[in-house]
Each structure stands twice: as C-alpha cells, then as structure tokens.
Short mmCIF file of C-alpha atoms in Angstrom, two decimals:
data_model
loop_
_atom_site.label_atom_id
_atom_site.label_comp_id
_atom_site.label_asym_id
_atom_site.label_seq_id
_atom_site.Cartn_x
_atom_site.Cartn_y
_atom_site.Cartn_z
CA UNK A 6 -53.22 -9.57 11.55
CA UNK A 7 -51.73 -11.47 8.78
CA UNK A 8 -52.99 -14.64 7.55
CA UNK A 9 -51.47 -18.16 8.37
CA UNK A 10 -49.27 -19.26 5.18
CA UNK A 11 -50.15 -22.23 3.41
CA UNK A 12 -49.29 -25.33 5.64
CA UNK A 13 -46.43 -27.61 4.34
CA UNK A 14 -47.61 -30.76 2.19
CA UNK A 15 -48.63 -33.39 4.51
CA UNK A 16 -45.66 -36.20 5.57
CA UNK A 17 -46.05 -39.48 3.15
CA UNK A 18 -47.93 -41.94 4.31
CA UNK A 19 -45.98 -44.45 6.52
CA UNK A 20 -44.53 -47.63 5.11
CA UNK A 21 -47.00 -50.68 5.35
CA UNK A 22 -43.87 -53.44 5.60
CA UNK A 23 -43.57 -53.07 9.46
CA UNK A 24 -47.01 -52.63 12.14
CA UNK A 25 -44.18 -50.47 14.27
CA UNK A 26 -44.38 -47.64 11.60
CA UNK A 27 -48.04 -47.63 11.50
CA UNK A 28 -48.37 -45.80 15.67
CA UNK A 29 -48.27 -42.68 15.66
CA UNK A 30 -48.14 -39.82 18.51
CA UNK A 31 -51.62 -38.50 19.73
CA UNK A 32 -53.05 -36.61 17.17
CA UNK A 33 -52.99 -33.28 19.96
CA UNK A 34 -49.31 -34.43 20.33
CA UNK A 35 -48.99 -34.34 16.55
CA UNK A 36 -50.87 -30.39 16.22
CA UNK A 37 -48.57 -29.43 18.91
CA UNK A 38 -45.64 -30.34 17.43
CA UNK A 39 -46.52 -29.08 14.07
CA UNK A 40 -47.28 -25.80 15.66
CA UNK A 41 -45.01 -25.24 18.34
CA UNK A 42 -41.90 -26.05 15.15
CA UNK A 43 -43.52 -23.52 13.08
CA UNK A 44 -43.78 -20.90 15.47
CA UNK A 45 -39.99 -21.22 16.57
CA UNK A 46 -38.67 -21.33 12.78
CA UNK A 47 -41.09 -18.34 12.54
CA UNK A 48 -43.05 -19.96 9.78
CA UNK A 49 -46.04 -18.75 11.61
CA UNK A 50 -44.54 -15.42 12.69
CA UNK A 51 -45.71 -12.98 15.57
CA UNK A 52 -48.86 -11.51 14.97
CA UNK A 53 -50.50 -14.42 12.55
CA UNK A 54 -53.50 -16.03 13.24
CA UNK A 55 -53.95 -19.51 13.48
CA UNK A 56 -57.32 -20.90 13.04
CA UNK A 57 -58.27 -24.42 14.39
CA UNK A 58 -59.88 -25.24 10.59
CA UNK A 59 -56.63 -24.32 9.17
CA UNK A 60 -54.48 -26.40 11.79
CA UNK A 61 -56.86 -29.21 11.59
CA UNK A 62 -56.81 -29.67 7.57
CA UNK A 63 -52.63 -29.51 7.58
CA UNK A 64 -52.36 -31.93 10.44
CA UNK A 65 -54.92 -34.61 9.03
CA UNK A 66 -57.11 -34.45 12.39
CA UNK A 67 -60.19 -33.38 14.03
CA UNK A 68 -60.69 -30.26 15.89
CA UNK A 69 -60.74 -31.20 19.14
CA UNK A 70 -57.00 -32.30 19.60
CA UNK A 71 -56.34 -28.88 17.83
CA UNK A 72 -58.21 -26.98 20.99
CA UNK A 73 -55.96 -28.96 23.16
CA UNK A 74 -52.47 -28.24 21.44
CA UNK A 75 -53.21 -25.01 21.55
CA UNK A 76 -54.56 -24.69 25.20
CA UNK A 77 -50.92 -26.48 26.28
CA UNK A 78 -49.04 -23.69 23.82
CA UNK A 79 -51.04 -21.12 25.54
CA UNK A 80 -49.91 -22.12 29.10
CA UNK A 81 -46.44 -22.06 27.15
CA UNK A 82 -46.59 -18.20 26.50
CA UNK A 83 -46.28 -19.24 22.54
CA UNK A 84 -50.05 -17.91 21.51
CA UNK A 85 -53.21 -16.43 22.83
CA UNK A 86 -56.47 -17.58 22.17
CA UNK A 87 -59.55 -16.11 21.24
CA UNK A 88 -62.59 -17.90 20.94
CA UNK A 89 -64.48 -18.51 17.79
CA UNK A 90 -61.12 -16.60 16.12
CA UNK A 91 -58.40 -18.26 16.80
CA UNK A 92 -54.76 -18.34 18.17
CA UNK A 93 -52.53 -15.37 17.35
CA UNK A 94 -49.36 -16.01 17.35
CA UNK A 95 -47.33 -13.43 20.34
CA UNK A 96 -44.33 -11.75 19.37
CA UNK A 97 -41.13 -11.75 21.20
CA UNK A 98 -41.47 -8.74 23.32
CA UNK A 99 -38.47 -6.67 24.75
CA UNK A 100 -38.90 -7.04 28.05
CA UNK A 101 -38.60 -11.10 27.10
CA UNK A 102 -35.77 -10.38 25.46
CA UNK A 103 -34.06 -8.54 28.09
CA UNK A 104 -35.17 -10.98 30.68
CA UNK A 105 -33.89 -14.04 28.63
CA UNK A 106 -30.88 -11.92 27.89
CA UNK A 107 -30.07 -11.53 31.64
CA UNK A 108 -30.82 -15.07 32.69
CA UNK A 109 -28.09 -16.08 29.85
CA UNK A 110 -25.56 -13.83 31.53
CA UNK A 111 -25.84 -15.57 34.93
CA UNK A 112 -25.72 -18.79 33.69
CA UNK A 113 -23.19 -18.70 30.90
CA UNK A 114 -20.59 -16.51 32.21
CA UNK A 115 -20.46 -18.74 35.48
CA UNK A 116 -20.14 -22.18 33.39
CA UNK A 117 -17.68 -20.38 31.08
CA UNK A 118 -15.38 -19.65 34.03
CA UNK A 119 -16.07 -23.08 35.45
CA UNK A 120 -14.79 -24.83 32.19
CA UNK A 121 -11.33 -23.47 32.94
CA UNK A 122 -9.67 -26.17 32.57
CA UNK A 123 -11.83 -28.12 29.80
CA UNK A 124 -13.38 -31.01 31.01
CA UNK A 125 -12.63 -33.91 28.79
CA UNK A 126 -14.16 -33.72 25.32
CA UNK A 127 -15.57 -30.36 25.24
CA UNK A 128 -13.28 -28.81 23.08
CA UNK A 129 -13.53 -31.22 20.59
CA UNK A 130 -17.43 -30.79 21.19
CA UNK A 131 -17.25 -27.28 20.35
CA UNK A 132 -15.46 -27.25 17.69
CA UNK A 133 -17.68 -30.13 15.89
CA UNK A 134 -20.42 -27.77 16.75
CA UNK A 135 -18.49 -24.72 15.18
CA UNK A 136 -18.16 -26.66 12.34
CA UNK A 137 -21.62 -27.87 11.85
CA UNK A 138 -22.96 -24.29 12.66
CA UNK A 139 -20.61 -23.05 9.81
CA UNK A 140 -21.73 -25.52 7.33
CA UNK A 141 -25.54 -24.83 7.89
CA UNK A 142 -25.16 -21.16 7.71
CA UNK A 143 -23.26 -22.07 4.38
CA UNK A 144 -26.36 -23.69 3.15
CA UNK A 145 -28.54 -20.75 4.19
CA UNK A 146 -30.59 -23.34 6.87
CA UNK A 147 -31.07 -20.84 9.65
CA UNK A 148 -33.28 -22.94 11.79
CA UNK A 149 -30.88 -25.59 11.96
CA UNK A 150 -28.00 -22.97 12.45
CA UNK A 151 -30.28 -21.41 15.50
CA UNK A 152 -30.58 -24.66 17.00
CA UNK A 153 -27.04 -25.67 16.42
CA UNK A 154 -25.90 -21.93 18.19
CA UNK A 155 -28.01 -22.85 21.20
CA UNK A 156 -26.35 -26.59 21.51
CA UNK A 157 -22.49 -25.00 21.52
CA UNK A 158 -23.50 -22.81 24.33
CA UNK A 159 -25.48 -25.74 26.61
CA UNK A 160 -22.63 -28.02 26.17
CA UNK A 161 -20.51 -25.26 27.67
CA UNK A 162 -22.79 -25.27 30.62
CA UNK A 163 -23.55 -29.03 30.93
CA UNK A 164 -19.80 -29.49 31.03
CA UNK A 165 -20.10 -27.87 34.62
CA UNK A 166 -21.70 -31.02 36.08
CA UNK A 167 -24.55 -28.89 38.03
CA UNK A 168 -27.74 -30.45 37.35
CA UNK A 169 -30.17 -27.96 38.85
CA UNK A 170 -27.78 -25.06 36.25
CA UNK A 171 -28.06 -27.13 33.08
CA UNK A 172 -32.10 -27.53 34.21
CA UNK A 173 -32.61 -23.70 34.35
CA UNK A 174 -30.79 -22.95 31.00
CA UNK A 175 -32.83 -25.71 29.10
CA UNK A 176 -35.92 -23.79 30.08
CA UNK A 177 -34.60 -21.15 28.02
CA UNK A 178 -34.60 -23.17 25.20
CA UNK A 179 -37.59 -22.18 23.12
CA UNK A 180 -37.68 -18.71 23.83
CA UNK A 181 -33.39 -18.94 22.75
CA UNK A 182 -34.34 -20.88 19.80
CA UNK A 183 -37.06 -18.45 18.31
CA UNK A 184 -35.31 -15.17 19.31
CA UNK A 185 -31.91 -17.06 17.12
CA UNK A 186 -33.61 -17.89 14.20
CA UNK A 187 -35.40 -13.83 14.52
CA UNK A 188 -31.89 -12.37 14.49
CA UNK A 189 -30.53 -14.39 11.37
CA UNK A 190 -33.99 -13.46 9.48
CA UNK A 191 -33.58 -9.42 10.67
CA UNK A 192 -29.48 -9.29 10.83
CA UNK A 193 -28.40 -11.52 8.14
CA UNK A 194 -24.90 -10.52 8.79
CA UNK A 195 -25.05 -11.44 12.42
CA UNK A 196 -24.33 -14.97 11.85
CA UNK A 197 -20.68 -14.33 10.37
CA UNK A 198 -20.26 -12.64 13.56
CA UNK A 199 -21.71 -15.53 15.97
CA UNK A 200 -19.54 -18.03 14.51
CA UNK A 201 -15.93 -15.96 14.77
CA UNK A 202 -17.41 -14.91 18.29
CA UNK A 203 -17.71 -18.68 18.78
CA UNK A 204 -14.29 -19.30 17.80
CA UNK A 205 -13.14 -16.84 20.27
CA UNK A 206 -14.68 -18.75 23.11
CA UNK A 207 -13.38 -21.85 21.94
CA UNK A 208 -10.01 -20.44 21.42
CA UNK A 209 -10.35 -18.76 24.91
CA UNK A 210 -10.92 -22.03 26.55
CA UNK A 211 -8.38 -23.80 24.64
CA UNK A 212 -5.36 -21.03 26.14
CA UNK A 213 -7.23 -21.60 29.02
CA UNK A 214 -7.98 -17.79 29.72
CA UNK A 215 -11.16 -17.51 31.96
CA UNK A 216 -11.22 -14.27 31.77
CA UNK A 217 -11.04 -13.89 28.30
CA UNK A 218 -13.96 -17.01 27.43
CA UNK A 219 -16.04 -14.60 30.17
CA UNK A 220 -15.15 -11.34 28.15
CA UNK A 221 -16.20 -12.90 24.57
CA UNK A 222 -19.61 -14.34 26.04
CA UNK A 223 -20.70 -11.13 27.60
CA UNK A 224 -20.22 -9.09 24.43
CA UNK A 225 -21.58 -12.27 22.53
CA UNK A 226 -25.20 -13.02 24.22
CA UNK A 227 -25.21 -8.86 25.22
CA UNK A 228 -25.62 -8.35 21.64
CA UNK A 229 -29.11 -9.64 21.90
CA UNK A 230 -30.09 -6.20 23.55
CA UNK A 231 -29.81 -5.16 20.05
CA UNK A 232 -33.21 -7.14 19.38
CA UNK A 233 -34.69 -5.24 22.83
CA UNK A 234 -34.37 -2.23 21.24
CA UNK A 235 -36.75 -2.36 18.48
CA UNK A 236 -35.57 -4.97 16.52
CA UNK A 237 -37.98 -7.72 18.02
CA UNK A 238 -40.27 -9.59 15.71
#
C-alpha cells in the first residue's frame, strides 16, 4: 500500500482583529473535511493508507476527533479501517462506476428532455459554466474543472423543478466528483472532449432539439464505462 504524501502546510493562523475569525469548526469536522477533500482530488489516492498520527499532526488536533472523521467517512464508503493500522483509502471499483453510470442515465436524460423549452436563465447558466470549465482546464486545475463539470450537469436537472430528482442526483455527488477528477488524471485528453460535448448540449437546448440534448448526454456520461473497464483508479 503506498504511503500517505506529505500533508499540505497548515492554513495561517487566523487574524486576531475580529473574535468572529477566531471559531472554528469541530476539530472532527475540521479532519473530515481535510480528508474527505483529499480523497476526492485524489491527493490521497485509492489504495493509500492513512494513519491517525499522520492525520492528526497535518490537522493540528488530537487523535480522538481523527477516530471520529474517519468512522463518519467509513459509513460514507470513502475508506476502511483497520485497527491499530489505519484507514486505506478504497478505490473506485467498476461495479461503482457502472452503478453511478446508470443512475446518471435515468436522471439526466429525463431532465434533459424536460428542459425543452429552457426555463429562464439556464442557458445563460450553462454557458457561464462552459466558460468557467474552459478556463480552469486552461489553467491545468482539474479539481476545480471536475467540480465545475458536475455543476453544468445539476443545473440541467435542478432546472426541472422536481425536488425529490435534484435530491437523488446530489447524492451522487462525491462519488461524480472523484470518478471526474480520475478521468482528467488517466485521460488527459478527455477534457477537450467534455467541454465540446458540453457545447453540444447547450447548443441542443438552445435549437431546442430534445432529442438531440438526449443523444449528446447518453454518449457523454456513457463514456464513463470507459473507466468500468479497467481504467478505474
């Protein structure tokens, strides 16, 4: 199992001007978010292990919150403990992607069709996303471009106005995040390809063509069967 990389330098210490600055979260809240970041921009890839000595020194706290962050990203399907080890970090397995993969179809090829006509403002919500996407890949930040990827496609299935749908697809939200920022590390050239695919769905809705919006997102998140198939990381 490979060893945890060296943990970022800790944040600067907060400004003493205002007592507001001075809170801060719980410090399991603070290990969990610390990890749970890493593990999605794949700084702490599949297959590390995480000790809590390690977690405890680059978070400034004690142990004990570290037990609990990771008990909580446990339950989350992010790690697996192992006592007096550690917490390895799991890798995306194929059948996740496939099952992720199928629950994305579902969803986004219904809201696609839905959004024929646009409601008001999404297209000019896409297309700032397109653009921001576009600059990010630019600047080679493919964390932010991941997270940016996922955002154009939940604003096409907010825009539906179901509730209980836009619930369902934001619990696919970590598990969309890491396996985005795993196909820019292991396809570089994929991302040229998400953003004209994009552009296609935006230029779909904008003719108004259901048909053809469904058609682009069905080759466009079916493409992640490519990861499925031995590309998974």
């Amino acid at each position: 199992m490979p060893a945890a990389p060296p943990a970022p330098p800790a944040p600067p210490h907060p400004s003493l001007k205002s007592p507001k600055s001075l809170k801060q979260p719980p410090a399991a809240e603070r290990v969990y978010a610390h990890v749970k970041q890493a593990v999605l921009e794949r700084r702490y890839e599949g297959g590390t292990l995480l000790t809590e000595g390690e977690l405890a020194e680059a978070v400034g706290v004690s142990r004990t919150p570290v037990r609990e962050a990771l008990l909580k990203l446990e339950v989350e399907g992010l790690l697996r403990l192992y006592p007096k080890k550690g917490a390895l970090v799991l890798p995306v397995s194929a059948q996740e992607i496939a099952d992720v993969v199928e629950t994305r179809l579902l969803v986004e090829t219904h809201s696609v069709r839905k959004a024929v006509p646009a409601p008001p403002g999404l297209l000019d919500r896409l297309t700032e996303l397109l653009e921001k996407q576009r600059e990010q890949a630019e600047s080679g930040d493919l964390a932010a471009a991941a997270v940016t990827d996922r955002c154009f496609h939940a604003e096409i299935v907010r825009s539906g106005g179901n509730d209980i749908l836009s619930r369902l697809y934001d619990q696919l939200r970590d598990r969309q995040l890491r396996m985005g920022v795993a196909v820019m590390h292991s396809h570089p050239d994929r991302i040229a390809k998400t953003l004209a695919e994009h552009e296609e769905i935006l230029a779909a809705l904008t003719a108004e063509d259901a048909e053809a919006a469904v058609d682009v997102v069905t080759r466009h998140v079916g493409w992640f069967q490519h990861l499925a198939r031995g590309a998974a990381r």
